Short mmCIF file of C-alpha atoms in Angstrom, two decimals:
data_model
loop_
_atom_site.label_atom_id
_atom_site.label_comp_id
_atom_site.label_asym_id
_atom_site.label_seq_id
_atom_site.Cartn_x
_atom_site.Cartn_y
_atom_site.Cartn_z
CA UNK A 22 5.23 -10.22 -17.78
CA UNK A 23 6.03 -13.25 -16.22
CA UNK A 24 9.77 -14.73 -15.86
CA UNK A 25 8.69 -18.21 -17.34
CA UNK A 26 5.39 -18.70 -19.77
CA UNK A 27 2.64 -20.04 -17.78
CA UNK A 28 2.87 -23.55 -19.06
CA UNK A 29 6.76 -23.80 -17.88
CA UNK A 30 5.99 -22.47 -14.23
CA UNK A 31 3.44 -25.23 -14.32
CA UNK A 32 5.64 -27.87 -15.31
CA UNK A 33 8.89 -26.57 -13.03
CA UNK A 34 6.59 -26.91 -10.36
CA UNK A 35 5.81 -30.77 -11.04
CA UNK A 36 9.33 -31.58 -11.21
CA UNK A 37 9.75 -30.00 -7.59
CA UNK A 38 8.99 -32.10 -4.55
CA UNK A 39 6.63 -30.69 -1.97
CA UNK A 40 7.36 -27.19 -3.48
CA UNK A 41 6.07 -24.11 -1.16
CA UNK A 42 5.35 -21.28 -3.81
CA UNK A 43 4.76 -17.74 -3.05
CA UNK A 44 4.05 -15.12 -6.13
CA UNK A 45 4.67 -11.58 -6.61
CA UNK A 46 2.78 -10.10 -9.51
CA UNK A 47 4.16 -7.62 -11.55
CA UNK A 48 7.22 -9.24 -13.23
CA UNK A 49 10.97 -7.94 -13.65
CA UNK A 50 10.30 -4.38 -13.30
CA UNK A 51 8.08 -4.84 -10.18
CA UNK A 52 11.30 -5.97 -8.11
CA UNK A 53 12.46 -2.79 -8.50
CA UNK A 54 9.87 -0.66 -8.54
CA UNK A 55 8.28 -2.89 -5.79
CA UNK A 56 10.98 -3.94 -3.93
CA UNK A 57 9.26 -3.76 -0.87
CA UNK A 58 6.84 -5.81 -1.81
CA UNK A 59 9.49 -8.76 -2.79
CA UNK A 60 11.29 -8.58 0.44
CA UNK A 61 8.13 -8.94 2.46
CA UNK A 62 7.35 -11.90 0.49
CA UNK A 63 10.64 -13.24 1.11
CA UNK A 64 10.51 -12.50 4.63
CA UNK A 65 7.16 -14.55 4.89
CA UNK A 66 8.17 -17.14 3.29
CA UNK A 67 11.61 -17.83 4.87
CA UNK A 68 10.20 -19.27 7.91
CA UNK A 69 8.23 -21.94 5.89
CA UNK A 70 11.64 -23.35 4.84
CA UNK A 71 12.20 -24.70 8.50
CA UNK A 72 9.61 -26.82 8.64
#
């Protein structure tokens, strides 16, 4: 289960410039199942943003 279909994701991501992308598998339930998971991901990516 994905938030957007595929196709969408694909075409959000063209209308963003430079995007950084970082995926979590598992869809809705997985952030709270897998919280963890998500905040470590977050946590990564964060510092990326500075650049």
């Amino acid at each position: 289960m994905t938030t957007f279909p595929k196709k969408m994701q694909r075409d959000l991501i063209r209308l963003m410039h430079e995007p950084r992308i970082a995926y979590v598998s598992g869809g809705h339930l997985t952030t709270v199942l897998q919280a963890e998971k998500f905040i470590e991901t977050i946590r990564a990516f964060l510092p990326s943003l500075g650049e």
